[in-house]
Coordinates of C-alpha atoms in Angstrom, one line a residue:
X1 CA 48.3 -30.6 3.9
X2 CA 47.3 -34.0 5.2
X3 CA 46.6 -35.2 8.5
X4 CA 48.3 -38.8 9.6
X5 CA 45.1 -39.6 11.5
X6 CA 41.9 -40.8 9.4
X7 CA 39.6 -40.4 12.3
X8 CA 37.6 -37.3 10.8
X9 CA 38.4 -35.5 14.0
X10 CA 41.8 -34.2 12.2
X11 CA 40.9 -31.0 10.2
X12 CA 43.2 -28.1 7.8
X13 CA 41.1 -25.9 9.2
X14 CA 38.1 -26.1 11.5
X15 CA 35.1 -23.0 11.5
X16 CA 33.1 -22.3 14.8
X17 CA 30.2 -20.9 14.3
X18 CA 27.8 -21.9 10.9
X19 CA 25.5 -18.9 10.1
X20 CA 26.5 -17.8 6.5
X21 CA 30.0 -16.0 6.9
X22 CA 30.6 -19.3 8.4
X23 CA 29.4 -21.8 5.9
X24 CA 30.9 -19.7 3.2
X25 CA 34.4 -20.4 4.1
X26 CA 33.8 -23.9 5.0
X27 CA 32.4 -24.0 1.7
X28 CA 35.1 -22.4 0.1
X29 CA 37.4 -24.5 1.9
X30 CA 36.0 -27.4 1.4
X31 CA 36.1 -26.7 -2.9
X32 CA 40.1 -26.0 -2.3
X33 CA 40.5 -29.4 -0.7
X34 CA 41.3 -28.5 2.3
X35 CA 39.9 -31.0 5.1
X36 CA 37.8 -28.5 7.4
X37 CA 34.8 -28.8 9.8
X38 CA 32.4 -26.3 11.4
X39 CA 30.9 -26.8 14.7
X40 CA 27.7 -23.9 15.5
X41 CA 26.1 -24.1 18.5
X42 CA 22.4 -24.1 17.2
X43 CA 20.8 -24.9 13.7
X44 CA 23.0 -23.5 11.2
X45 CA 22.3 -19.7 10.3
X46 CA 19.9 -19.8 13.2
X47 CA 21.1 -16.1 14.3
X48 CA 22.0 -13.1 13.0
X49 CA 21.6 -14.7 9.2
X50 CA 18.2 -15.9 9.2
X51 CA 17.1 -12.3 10.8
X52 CA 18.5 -10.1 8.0
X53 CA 15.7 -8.1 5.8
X54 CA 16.8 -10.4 3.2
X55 CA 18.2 -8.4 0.4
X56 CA 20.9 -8.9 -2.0
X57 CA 21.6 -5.1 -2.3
X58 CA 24.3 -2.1 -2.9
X59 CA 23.3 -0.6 0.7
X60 CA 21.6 2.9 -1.1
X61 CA 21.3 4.7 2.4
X62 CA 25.6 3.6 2.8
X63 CA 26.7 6.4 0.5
X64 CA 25.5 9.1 2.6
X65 CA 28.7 7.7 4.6
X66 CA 30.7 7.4 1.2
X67 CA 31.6 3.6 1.8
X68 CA 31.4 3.4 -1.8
X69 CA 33.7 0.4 -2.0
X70 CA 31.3 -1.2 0.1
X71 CA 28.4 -0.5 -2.2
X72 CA 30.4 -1.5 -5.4
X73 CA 31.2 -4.9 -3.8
X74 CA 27.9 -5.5 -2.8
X75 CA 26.2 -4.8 -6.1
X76 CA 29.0 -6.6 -8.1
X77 CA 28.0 -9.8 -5.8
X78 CA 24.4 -9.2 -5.9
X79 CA 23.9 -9.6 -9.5
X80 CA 27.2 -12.9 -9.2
X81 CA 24.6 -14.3 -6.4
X82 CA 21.7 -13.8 -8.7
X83 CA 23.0 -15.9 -11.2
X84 CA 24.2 -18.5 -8.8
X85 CA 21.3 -19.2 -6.7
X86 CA 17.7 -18.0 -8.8
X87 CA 16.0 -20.5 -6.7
X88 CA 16.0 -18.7 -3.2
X89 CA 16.9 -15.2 -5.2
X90 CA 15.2 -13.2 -7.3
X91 CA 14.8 -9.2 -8.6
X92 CA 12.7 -6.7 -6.9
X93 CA 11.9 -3.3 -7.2
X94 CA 11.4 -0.8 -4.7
X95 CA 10.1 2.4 -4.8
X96 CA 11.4 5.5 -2.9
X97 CA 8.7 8.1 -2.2
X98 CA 9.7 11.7 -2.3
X99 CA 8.7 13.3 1.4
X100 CA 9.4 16.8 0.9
X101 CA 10.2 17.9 4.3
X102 CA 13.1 15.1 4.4
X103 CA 15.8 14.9 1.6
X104 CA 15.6 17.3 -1.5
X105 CA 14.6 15.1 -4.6
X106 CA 17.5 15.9 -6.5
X107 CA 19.7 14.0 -3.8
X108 CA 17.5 11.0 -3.8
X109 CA 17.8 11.0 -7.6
X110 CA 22.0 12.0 -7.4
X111 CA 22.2 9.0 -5.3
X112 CA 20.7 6.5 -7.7
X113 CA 22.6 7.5 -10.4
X114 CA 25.9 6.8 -8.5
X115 CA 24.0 3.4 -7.4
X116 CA 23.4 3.3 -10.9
X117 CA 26.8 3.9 -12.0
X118 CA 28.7 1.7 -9.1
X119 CA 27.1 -1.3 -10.5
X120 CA 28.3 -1.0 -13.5
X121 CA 27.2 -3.3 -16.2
X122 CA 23.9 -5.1 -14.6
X123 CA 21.1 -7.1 -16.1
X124 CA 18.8 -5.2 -13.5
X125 CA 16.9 -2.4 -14.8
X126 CA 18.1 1.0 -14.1
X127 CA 16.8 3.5 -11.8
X128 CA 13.8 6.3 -12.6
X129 CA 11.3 8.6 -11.4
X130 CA 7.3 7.6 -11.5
X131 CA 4.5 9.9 -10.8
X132 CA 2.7 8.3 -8.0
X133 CA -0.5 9.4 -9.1
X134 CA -0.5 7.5 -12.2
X135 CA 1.5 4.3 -10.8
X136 CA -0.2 0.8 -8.8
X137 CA 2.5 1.4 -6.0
X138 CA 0.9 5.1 -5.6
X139 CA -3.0 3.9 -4.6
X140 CA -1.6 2.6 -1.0
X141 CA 0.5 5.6 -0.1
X142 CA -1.5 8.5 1.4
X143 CA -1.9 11.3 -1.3
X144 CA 0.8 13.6 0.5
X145 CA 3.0 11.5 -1.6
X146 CA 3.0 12.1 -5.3
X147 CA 6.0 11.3 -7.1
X148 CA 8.7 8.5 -6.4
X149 CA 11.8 6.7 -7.6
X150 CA 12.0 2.9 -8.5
X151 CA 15.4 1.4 -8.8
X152 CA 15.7 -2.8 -8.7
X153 CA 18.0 -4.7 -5.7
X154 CA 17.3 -8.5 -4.7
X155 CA 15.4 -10.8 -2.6
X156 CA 17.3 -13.8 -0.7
X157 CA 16.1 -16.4 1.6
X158 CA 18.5 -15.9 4.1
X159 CA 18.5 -19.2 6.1
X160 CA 18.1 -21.4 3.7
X161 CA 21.2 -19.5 1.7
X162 CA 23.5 -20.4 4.8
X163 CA 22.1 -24.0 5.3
X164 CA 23.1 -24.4 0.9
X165 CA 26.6 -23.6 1.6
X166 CA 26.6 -26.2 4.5
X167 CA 25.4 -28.7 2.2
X168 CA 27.4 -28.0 -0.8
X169 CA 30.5 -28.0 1.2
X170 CA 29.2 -31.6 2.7
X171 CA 29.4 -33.1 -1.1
X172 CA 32.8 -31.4 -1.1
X173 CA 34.0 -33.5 1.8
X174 CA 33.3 -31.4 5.0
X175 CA 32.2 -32.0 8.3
X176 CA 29.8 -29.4 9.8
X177 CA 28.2 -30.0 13.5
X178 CA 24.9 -28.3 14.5
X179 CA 23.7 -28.3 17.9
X180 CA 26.8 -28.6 19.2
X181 CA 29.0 -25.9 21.5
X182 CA 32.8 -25.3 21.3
X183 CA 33.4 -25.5 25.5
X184 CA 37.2 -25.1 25.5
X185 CA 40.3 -24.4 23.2
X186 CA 44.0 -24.5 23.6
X187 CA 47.4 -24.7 21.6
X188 CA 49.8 -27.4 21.7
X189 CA 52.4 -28.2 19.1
X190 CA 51.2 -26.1 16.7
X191 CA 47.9 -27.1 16.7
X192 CA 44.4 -26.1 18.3
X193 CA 43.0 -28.2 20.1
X194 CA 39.2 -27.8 20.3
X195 CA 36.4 -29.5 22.7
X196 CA 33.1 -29.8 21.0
X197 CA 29.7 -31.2 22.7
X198 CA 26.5 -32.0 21.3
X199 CA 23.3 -33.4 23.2
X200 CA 24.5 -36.6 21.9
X201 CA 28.0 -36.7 22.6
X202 CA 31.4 -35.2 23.5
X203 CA 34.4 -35.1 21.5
X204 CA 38.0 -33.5 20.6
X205 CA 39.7 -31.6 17.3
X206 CA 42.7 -30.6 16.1
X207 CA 42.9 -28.6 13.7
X208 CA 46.2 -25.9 12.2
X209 CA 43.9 -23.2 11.0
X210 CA 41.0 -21.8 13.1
X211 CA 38.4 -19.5 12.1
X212 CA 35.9 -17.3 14.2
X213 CA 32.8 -16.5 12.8
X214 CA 30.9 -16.9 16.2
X215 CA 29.0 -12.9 14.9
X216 CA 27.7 -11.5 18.0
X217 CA 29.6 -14.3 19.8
X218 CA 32.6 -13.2 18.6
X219 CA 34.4 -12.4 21.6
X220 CA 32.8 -15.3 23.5
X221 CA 36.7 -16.7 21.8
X222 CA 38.5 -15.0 25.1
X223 CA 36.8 -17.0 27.2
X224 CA 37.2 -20.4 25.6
X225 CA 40.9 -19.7 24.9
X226 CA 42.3 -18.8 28.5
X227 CA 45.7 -17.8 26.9
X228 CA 43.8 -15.3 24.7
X229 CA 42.9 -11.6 26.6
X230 CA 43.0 -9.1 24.1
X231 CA 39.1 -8.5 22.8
X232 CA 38.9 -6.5 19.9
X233 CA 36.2 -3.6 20.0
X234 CA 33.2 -4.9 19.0
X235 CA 29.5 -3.4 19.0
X236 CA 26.2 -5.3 19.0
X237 CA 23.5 -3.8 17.1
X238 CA 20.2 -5.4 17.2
X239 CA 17.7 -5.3 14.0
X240 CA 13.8 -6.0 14.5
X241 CA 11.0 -6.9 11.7
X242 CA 7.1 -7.1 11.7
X243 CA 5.5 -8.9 9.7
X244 CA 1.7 -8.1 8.8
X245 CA -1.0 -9.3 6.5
X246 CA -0.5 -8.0 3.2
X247 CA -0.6 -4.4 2.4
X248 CA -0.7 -4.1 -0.9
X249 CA -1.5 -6.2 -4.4
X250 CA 1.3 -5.7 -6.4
X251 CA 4.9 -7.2 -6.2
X252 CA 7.4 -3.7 -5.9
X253 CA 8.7 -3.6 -2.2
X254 CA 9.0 0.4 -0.7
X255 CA 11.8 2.0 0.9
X256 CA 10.5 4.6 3.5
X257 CA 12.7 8.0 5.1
X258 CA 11.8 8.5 8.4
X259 CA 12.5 11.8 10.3
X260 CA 14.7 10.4 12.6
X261 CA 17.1 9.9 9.3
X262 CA 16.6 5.9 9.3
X263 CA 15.1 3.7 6.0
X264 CA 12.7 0.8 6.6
X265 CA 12.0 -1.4 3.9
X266 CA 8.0 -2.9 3.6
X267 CA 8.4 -5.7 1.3
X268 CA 6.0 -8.6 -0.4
X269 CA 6.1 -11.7 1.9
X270 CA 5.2 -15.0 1.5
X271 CA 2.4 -14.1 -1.2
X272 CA 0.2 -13.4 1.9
X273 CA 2.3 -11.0 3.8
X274 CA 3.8 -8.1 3.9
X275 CA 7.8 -7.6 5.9
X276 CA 8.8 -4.4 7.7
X277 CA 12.2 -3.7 9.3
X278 CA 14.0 -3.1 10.3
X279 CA 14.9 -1.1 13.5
X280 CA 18.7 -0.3 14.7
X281 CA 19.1 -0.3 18.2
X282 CA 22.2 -1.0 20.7
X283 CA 22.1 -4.3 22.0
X284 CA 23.7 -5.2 25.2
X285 CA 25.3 -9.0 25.3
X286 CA 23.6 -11.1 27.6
X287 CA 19.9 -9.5 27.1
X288 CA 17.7 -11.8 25.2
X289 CA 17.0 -10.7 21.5
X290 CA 13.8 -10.3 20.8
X291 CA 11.8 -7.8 19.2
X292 CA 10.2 -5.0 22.0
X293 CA 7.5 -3.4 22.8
X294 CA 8.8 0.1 21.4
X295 CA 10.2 -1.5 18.5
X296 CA 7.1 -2.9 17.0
X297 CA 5.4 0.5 17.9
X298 CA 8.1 2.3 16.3
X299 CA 8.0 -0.1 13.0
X300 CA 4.1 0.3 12.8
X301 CA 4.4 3.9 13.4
X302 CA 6.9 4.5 10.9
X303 CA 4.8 2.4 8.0
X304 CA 1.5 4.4 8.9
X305 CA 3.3 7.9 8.0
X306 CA 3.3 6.6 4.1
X307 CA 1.0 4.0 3.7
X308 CA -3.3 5.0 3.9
X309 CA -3.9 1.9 5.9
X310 CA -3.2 2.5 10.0
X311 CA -0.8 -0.1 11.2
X312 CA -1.0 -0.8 14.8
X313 CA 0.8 -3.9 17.0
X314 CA -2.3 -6.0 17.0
X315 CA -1.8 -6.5 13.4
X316 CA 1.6 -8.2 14.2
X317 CA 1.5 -11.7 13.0
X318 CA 4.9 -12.5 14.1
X319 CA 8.5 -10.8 14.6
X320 CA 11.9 -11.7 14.4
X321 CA 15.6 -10.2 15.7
X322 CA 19.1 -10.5 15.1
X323 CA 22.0 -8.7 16.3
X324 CA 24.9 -7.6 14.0
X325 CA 28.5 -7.9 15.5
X326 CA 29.8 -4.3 13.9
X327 CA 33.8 -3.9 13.7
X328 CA 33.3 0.0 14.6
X329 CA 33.5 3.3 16.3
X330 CA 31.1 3.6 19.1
X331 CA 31.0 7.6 18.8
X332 CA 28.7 6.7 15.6
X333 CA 25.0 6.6 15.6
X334 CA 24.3 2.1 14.3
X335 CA 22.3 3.2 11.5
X336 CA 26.0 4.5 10.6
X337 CA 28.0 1.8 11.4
X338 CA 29.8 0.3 8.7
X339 CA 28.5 -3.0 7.2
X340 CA 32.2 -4.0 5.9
X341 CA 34.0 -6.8 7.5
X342 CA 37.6 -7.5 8.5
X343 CA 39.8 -9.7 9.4
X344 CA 42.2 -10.5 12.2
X345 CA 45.0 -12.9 11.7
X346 CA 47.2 -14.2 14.5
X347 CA 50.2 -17.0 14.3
X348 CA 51.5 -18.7 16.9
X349 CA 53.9 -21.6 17.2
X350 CA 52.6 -22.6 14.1
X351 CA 49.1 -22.6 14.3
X352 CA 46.8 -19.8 12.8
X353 CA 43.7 -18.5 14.3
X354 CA 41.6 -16.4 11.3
X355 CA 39.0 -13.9 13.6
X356 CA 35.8 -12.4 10.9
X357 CA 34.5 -9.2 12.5
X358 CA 31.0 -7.4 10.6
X359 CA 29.8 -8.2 7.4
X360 CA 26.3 -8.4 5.6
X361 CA 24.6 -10.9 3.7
X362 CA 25.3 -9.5 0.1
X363 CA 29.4 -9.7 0.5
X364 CA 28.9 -13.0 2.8
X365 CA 31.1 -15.2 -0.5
X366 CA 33.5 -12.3 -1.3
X367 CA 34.4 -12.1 2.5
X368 CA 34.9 -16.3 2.4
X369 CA 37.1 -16.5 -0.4
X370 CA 39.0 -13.6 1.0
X371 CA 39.4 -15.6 4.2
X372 CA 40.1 -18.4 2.4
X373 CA 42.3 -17.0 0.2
X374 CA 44.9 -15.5 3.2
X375 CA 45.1 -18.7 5.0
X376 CA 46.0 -20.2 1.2
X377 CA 48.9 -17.2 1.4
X378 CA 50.1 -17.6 4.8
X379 CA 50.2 -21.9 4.1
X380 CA 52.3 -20.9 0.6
X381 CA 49.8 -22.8 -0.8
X382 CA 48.2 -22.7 -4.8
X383 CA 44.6 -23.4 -4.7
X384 CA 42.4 -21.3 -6.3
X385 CA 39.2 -19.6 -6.2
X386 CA 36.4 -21.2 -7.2
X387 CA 33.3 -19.9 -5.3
X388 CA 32.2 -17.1 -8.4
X389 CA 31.8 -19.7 -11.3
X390 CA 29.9 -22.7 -9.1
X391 CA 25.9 -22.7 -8.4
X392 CA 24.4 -23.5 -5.1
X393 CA 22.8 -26.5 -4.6
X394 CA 19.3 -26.4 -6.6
X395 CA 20.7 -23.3 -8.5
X396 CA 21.7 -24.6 -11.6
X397 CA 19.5 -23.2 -14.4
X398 CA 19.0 -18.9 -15.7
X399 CA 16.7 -17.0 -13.5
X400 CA 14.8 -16.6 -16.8
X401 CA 13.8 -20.7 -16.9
X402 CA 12.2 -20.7 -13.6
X403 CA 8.4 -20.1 -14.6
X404 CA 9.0 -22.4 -17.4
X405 CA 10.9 -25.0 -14.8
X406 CA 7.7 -24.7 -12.8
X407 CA 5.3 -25.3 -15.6
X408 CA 7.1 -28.5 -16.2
X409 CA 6.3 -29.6 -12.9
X410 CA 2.8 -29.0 -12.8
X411 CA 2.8 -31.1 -16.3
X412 CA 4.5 -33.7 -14.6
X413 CA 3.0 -33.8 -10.9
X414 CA -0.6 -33.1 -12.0
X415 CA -1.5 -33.1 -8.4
X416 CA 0.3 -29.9 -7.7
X417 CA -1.6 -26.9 -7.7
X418 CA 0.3 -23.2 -9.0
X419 CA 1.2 -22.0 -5.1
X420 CA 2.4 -25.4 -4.2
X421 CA 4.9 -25.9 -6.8
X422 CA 5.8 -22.2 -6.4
X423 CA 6.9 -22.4 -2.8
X424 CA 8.7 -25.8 -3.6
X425 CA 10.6 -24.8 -6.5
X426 CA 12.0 -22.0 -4.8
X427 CA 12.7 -24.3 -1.5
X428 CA 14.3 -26.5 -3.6
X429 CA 15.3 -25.5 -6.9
X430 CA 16.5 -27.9 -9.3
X431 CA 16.6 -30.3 -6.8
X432 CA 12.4 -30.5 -6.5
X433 CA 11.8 -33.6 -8.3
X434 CA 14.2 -35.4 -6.0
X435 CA 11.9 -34.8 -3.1
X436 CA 9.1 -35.2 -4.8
X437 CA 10.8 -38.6 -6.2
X438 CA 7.8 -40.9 -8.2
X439 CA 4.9 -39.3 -6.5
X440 CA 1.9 -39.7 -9.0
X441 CA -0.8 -38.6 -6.9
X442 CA -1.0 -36.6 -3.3
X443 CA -1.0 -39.9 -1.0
X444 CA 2.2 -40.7 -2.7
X445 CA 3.7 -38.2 -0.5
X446 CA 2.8 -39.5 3.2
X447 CA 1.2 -38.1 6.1
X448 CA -0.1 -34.3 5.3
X449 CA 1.0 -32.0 7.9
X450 CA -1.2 -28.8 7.0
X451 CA -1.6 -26.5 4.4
X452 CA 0.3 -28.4 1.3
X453 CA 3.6 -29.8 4.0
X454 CA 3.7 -33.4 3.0
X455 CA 5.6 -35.8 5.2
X456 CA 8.0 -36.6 1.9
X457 CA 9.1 -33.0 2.1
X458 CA 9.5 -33.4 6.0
X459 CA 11.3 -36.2 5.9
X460 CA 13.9 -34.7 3.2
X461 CA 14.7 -31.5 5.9
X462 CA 15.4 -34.3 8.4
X463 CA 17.4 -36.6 5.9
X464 CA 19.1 -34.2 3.8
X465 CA 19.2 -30.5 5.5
X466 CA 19.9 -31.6 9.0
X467 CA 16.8 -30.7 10.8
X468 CA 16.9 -31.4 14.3
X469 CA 13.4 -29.6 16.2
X470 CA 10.4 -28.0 14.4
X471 CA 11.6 -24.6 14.8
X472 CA 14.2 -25.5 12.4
X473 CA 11.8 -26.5 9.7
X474 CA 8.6 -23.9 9.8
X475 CA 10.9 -20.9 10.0
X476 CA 14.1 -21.8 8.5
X477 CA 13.8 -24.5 5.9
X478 CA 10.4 -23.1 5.2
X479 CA 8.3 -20.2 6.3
X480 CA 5.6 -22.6 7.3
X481 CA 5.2 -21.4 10.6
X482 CA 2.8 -18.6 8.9
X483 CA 0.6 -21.2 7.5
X484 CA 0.2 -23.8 10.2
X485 CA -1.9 -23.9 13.1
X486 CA -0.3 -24.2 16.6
X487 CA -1.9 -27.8 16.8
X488 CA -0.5 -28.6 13.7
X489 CA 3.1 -27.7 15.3
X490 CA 2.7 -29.7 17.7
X491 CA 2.0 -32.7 15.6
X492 CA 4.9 -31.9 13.5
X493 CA 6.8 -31.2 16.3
X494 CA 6.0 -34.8 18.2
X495 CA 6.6 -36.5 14.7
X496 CA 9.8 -34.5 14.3
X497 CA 11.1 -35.8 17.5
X498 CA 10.3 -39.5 17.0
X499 CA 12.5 -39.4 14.1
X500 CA 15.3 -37.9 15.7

């Protein structure tokens, strides 16, 4: 397929909306050489993919529904994803205390064994019981509470996973947009036509191919497309997190039952912190998302029936929210609702629109080469996959290098401490010592914006990761916003916008 026009305003296929489902695809596109841009409306994965619990997992809790082929994708592409990004993912354990006036034992431990057994052949340890009494993750847990299960699933850095598929698909030729709004689309001659606006600017594609993956947005399409009525059903499901001081010393994550039959997850964070989320709650489109009153109640609540420590919501240090777009039947309870995804595919004089309903994090590549992979079909087109053999940018070395990796740089950047190069490393994997460029001694990097933020590191997010406003850099790019004081934001913030 090649456009006549060498404008860059000509695309294959053109994306709206960049949180990961998104930049997948245009990622995947992008490696098939297909000319295809991506336009999202904020920073890219601002939304529901930056406000996951970010976990690479199997989705224990989804065989109670028997979506088994859900869970068997998901753990196939947890331990593909572990080997294709060990920079912003790594293994963790959780442990799964036994409450005996919930579920009988013997089903928590029948359910790990066909865990177990769906992943198949796995690097990650297997699951087993452990006697709480004798076990570290047993002295925080109130004494109720004496025996457990462990099994192993995988931490991700959610927004910075979506913003790595932007930028690999950039070096593969793409155009992605952030900050900028689709306003209208139509069809004419076989092509979409699509209107775009920025702060900066106003402008028109065409494109053959377009793909949806506006998420909660995702019937927003009706009303751009005025020949398009039909909205598909569509619920919103909002998810909240908490996140506290740390609760405990050692690095296994829990997985709690609560009476109400949901799971919460309390999770290391940030070396400093401890993660709790999340709720499940309908979300009504047009209310703003944000994490309520009775959510952070119920989260603290929740936590304080395991762990000896009282949680209450002064302890909140901050809280995020996200809302899932589920492809389901309302006459389920959401902590029900299926987590698969599907597609919707609709031709018409020639052009294709591509629609992307659900998904999670975990099957967020599998769903883009399958997308990818039916617009390849419907175009009688041979390009093949590619995404499963190819690391992420700053991926490319085995999960078991990385302390030696980060020993290396503390020999060669004697000015780092242990923390420091820890949090940079798995910012920026491989890619570290570009940032960190010739830098023999701490003024080598600039202006110091608080805690170790240098302005060499700030100046790469701006350069090279398309940070626009310091809201994408302290909780995006970075978790910095936990470290720095509100004084410091707002010199970072005034720098920030100098710049741009």
């Amino acid at each position: 397929m090649k456009n006549k026009k060498k404008d860059g305003k000509n695309f294959d296929i053109f994306v709206i909306g960049g949180g990961v489902n998104g930049a997948a695809i245009l990622r995947d596109a992008a490696g098939r050489g297909y000319k295809c841009g991506l336009a999202e409306m904020g920073d890219f994965g601002s939304a529901t993919s930056s406000s996951s619990t970010k976990l690479l997992h199997g989705g224990l809790r989804y065989l109670e529904s028997y979506q088994f082929r859900l869970v068997k994708e998901s753990l196939r592409e947890r331990d593909l994803l572990l080997n294709l990004m060990p920079h912003i993912s790594w293994p963790l354990q959780f442990i799964l205390p036994h409450n005996k006036n919930l579920r009988p034992y013997w089903i928590l431990r029948l359910g790990l064994y066909i865990y177990d057994f769906l992943a198949g052949s796995t690097k990650l340890p297997k699951s087993k019981s452990i006697d709480l009494r004798n076990h570290p993750a047993g002295k925080f847990l109130q004494q109720s509470y004496k025996r457990a299960l462990a099994y192993t699933d995988c931490w991700v850095e959610d927004s910075r996973l979506a913003l790595l598929n932007i930028l690999d698909a950039e070096k593969r030729g793409a155009k992605a947009f952030s900050y900028s709004k689709v306003t209208n689309i139509q069809q004419k001659n076989g092509q979409w036509i699509v209107s775009v606006k920025s702060k900066e600017r106003s402008f028109e594609i065409k494109t053959k191919v377009l793909i949806n993956t506006m998420g909660p947005w995702v019937n927003s399409f009706d009303q751009l497309d005025n020949n398009k009525k039909n909205q598909s059903m569509v619920r919103l499901v909002k998810g909240s997190h908490i996140v506290v001081k740390k609760l405990f010393n050692h690095d296994s994550a829990y997985i709690f039952q609560g009476k109400d039959g949901r799971i919460i997850f309390s999770i290391p964070y940030e070396k400093d912190f401890t993660l709790i989320g999340t709720t499940e709650v309908e979300h009504n489109e047009g209310i703003e998302v944000k994490c309520s009153d009775e959510e952070k109640k119920y989260l603290c609540d929740f936590a304080s029936n395991y762990f000896q420590k009282k949680i209450t919501v002064e302890d909140i240090i901050w809280d995020f929210s996200g809302v899932r777009a589920l492809y389901e039947n309302k006459t389920v309870e959401a902590r029900n609702a299926s987590r698969d995804y599907t597609f919707e595919v609709e031709e018409k004089e020639g052009s294709i629109l591509l629609t992307v309903y659900g998904g999670k994090i975990t099957t967020h590549r599998k769903l883009a080469e399958k997308a990818v992979s039916k617009i390849t079909s419907i175009l009688k087109l041979n390009r093949k996959e590619w995404t499963s053999r190819q690391h992420l940018p700053g991926g490319d070395f085995k999960l078991e290098d990385k302390e030696k990796i980060i020993e290396g740089l503390l020999e060669k950047y004697k000015f780092l401490n242990t923390n420091w190069a820890e949090r940079l490393f798995k910012t920026f994997g491989s890619e570290v010592e570009n940032v960190l460029g010739r830098a023999k001694a701490k003024p080598d990097l600039g202006r110091k914006f608080g805690y170790d933020l240098t302005e060499r590191e700030v100046l790469w997010y701006i350069n090279q990761e398309h940070v626009r406003c310091v809201e994408d850099l302290i909780w995006r790019r970075s978790k910095l916003g936990l470290r720095l004081t509100s004084k410091q934001i707002r010199e970072l913030n005034a720098y920030i916008k100098k710049l741009n």
